[in-house]
Tab-separated table of C-alpha atoms in Angstrom:
chain	number	residue	atom	x	y	z
A	1	UNK	CA	0.017	0.003	-0.003
A	2	UNK	CA	2.858	2.383	0.781
A	3	UNK	CA	4.257	1.782	-2.722
A	4	UNK	CA	0.931	2.798	-4.296
A	5	UNK	CA	0.816	5.966	-2.104
A	6	UNK	CA	4.327	6.876	-3.296
A	7	UNK	CA	3.294	6.407	-6.950
A	8	UNK	CA	0.190	8.575	-6.498
A	9	UNK	CA	2.305	11.291	-4.853
A	10	UNK	CA	4.786	11.147	-7.712
A	11	UNK	CA	1.995	11.495	-10.282
A	12	UNK	CA	0.564	14.484	-8.365
A	13	UNK	CA	3.954	16.120	-8.158
A	14	UNK	CA	4.479	15.644	-11.903
A	15	UNK	CA	1.084	17.202	-12.557
A	16	UNK	CA	2.048	20.256	-10.495
A	17	UNK	CA	5.302	20.641	-12.435
A	18	UNK	CA	3.419	20.584	-15.771
A	19	UNK	CA	0.617	22.995	-14.835
A	20	UNK	CA	2.256	25.788	-16.820
A	21	UNK	CA	3.736	23.615	-19.553
A	22	UNK	CA	2.446	23.391	-23.137
A	23	UNK	CA	3.388	21.453	-26.182
A	24	UNK	CA	3.395	22.783	-29.716
A	25	UNK	CA	3.306	20.552	-32.800
A	26	UNK	CA	4.224	22.059	-36.188
A	27	UNK	CA	4.472	20.757	-39.720
A	28	UNK	CA	5.216	22.903	-42.777
A	29	UNK	CA	7.280	23.058	-45.974
A	30	UNK	CA	10.957	23.185	-44.981
A	31	UNK	CA	12.833	26.480	-45.296
A	32	UNK	CA	15.326	28.534	-43.445
A	33	UNK	CA	14.143	30.493	-40.369
A	34	UNK	CA	11.409	28.260	-38.950
A	35	UNK	CA	13.230	27.347	-35.712
A	36	UNK	CA	14.393	30.937	-35.246
A	37	UNK	CA	10.869	32.364	-35.717
A	38	UNK	CA	9.258	29.872	-33.327
A	39	UNK	CA	12.001	30.305	-30.714
A	40	UNK	CA	11.762	34.115	-30.957
A	41	UNK	CA	8.008	33.976	-30.653
A	42	UNK	CA	8.182	31.877	-27.506
A	43	UNK	CA	10.868	34.178	-26.060
A	44	UNK	CA	8.777	37.309	-26.786
A	45	UNK	CA	5.880	35.645	-24.949
A	46	UNK	CA	8.125	34.936	-21.894
A	47	UNK	CA	8.086	31.210	-22.465
A	48	UNK	CA	10.987	28.977	-21.598
A	49	UNK	CA	11.703	26.112	-24.018
A	50	UNK	CA	12.289	22.900	-22.022
A	51	UNK	CA	12.401	20.416	-24.896
A	52	UNK	CA	12.627	20.715	-28.693
A	53	UNK	CA	12.766	18.138	-31.428
A	54	UNK	CA	12.688	18.816	-35.140
A	55	UNK	CA	13.478	17.134	-38.410
A	56	UNK	CA	12.956	17.458	-42.114
A	57	UNK	CA	12.146	14.845	-44.747
A	58	UNK	CA	14.239	16.733	-47.270
A	59	UNK	CA	15.902	20.148	-46.757
A	60	UNK	CA	15.097	21.140	-50.317
A	61	UNK	CA	11.381	20.987	-50.823
A	62	UNK	CA	10.516	18.492	-48.073
A	63	UNK	CA	8.309	18.806	-45.044
A	64	UNK	CA	9.584	20.116	-41.693
A	65	UNK	CA	8.255	18.777	-38.386
A	66	UNK	CA	8.741	20.261	-34.893
A	67	UNK	CA	7.654	19.296	-31.391
A	68	UNK	CA	8.456	21.842	-28.706
A	69	UNK	CA	7.539	22.002	-25.041
A	70	UNK	CA	7.701	25.186	-23.040
A	71	UNK	CA	6.854	26.611	-19.622
A	72	UNK	CA	5.090	29.876	-19.309
A	73	UNK	CA	3.724	31.505	-16.105
A	74	UNK	CA	-0.046	31.914	-16.254
A	75	UNK	CA	-0.383	29.447	-19.139
A	76	UNK	CA	-4.119	28.830	-18.664
A	77	UNK	CA	-4.978	32.557	-19.020
A	78	UNK	CA	-2.349	33.443	-21.585
A	79	UNK	CA	-2.568	30.497	-24.063
A	80	UNK	CA	-5.637	31.672	-26.007
A	81	UNK	CA	-3.965	35.035	-26.850
A	82	UNK	CA	-0.737	33.253	-27.636
A	83	UNK	CA	-2.531	31.020	-30.139
A	84	UNK	CA	-4.050	34.093	-31.811
A	85	UNK	CA	-0.649	35.835	-31.968
A	86	UNK	CA	1.009	32.743	-33.489
A	87	UNK	CA	-1.242	32.828	-36.547
A	88	UNK	CA	0.992	35.478	-38.173
A	89	UNK	CA	4.023	33.152	-38.059
A	90	UNK	CA	1.947	30.123	-39.058
A	91	UNK	CA	0.622	31.949	-42.122
A	92	UNK	CA	4.114	33.132	-43.104
A	93	UNK	CA	5.515	29.592	-43.043
A	94	UNK	CA	2.323	27.834	-44.199
A	95	UNK	CA	2.222	25.822	-40.985
A	96	UNK	CA	-0.222	23.286	-39.661
A	97	UNK	CA	0.100	23.625	-35.911
A	98	UNK	CA	-1.541	23.203	-32.570
A	99	UNK	CA	-0.904	23.938	-28.923
A	100	UNK	CA	-1.886	21.512	-26.125
A	101	UNK	CA	-1.497	21.629	-22.411
A	102	UNK	CA	0.873	18.965	-21.136
A	103	UNK	CA	-1.269	18.607	-18.013
A	104	UNK	CA	-4.157	17.294	-20.129
A	105	UNK	CA	-3.278	13.639	-20.448
A	106	UNK	CA	-4.209	11.726	-23.522
A	107	UNK	CA	-6.551	8.774	-23.145
A	108	UNK	CA	-4.968	5.532	-24.300
A	109	UNK	CA	-6.472	2.247	-25.469
A	110	UNK	CA	-4.112	-0.761	-25.495
A	111	UNK	CA	-4.779	-3.636	-27.899
A	112	UNK	CA	-3.327	-6.984	-26.794
A	113	UNK	CA	-3.210	-10.546	-28.187
A	114	UNK	CA	-2.497	-13.640	-26.122
A	115	UNK	CA	1.170	-12.690	-25.571
A	116	UNK	CA	1.065	-10.173	-22.760
A	117	UNK	CA	4.733	-9.172	-22.238
A	118	UNK	CA	4.262	-5.834	-24.033
A	119	UNK	CA	1.162	-5.082	-21.994
A	120	UNK	CA	3.001	-5.879	-18.774
A	121	UNK	CA	5.815	-3.444	-19.752
A	122	UNK	CA	3.319	-0.685	-20.556
A	123	UNK	CA	1.402	-1.235	-17.307
A	124	UNK	CA	4.631	-1.124	-15.250
A	125	UNK	CA	5.615	2.148	-16.973
A	126	UNK	CA	2.107	3.559	-16.393
A	127	UNK	CA	2.102	2.514	-12.718
A	128	UNK	CA	5.517	4.070	-12.166
A	129	UNK	CA	4.327	7.356	-13.697
A	130	UNK	CA	6.589	7.019	-16.781
A	131	UNK	CA	3.740	6.598	-19.260
A	132	UNK	CA	2.131	10.011	-19.300
A	133	UNK	CA	-1.369	8.956	-20.323
A	134	UNK	CA	-4.661	7.702	-18.862
A	135	UNK	CA	-5.224	4.113	-19.889
A	136	UNK	CA	-8.938	4.074	-20.776
A	137	UNK	CA	-9.185	0.430	-21.660
A	138	UNK	CA	-7.387	-2.745	-22.679
A	139	UNK	CA	-8.879	-4.526	-25.707
A	140	UNK	CA	-7.889	-8.170	-26.031
A	141	UNK	CA	-8.847	-11.272	-27.973
A	142	UNK	CA	-7.728	-13.494	-25.091
A	143	UNK	CA	-9.151	-13.918	-21.535
A	144	UNK	CA	-5.737	-14.260	-19.850
A	145	UNK	CA	-5.281	-10.508	-20.059
A	146	UNK	CA	-8.187	-10.002	-17.642
A	147	UNK	CA	-6.060	-10.771	-14.556
A	148	UNK	CA	-3.477	-8.071	-15.432
A	149	UNK	CA	-6.166	-5.601	-16.317
A	150	UNK	CA	-8.124	-6.164	-13.064
A	151	UNK	CA	-4.952	-5.728	-10.963
A	152	UNK	CA	-4.579	-2.254	-12.454
A	153	UNK	CA	-8.314	-1.360	-12.312
A	154	UNK	CA	-8.559	-0.822	-16.081
A	155	UNK	CA	-11.611	-1.403	-18.238
A	156	UNK	CA	-11.414	-4.600	-20.389
A	157	UNK	CA	-13.134	-4.979	-23.756
A	158	UNK	CA	-13.128	-8.607	-24.890
A	159	UNK	CA	-13.255	-9.322	-28.622
């Protein structure tokens, strides 16, 4: 029981640390200046970049993809205006983009066959707080999965 209490506390602490964190996903035709424009925009809005990943399929005429996480004080109140302000940059670079709050976990469905080793690994990661998602259900074509699912209090959808 103490182990479960520690895990719950760790999840609550992680939630507190991400309260003012957002994620931005961008895709657009590749060209010079994208990273600079996005970074400058975030800096001008007093955001601190905590993680950034980007790549291109082809630097000459390919698509560019970027995932960036940032912290910003007062995120909840400031994000709507920030989204409106970003439209200028998005239009200039012909971007498809979206902001999301890191604190809003994604709901996850896990599909499992008879072999359960991958499910076990995912459940361990989830229980430890390393899988940042809410497991909504486990869908399986085999009844053996039910024992694992019940131990984690997760909905089971038999097929």
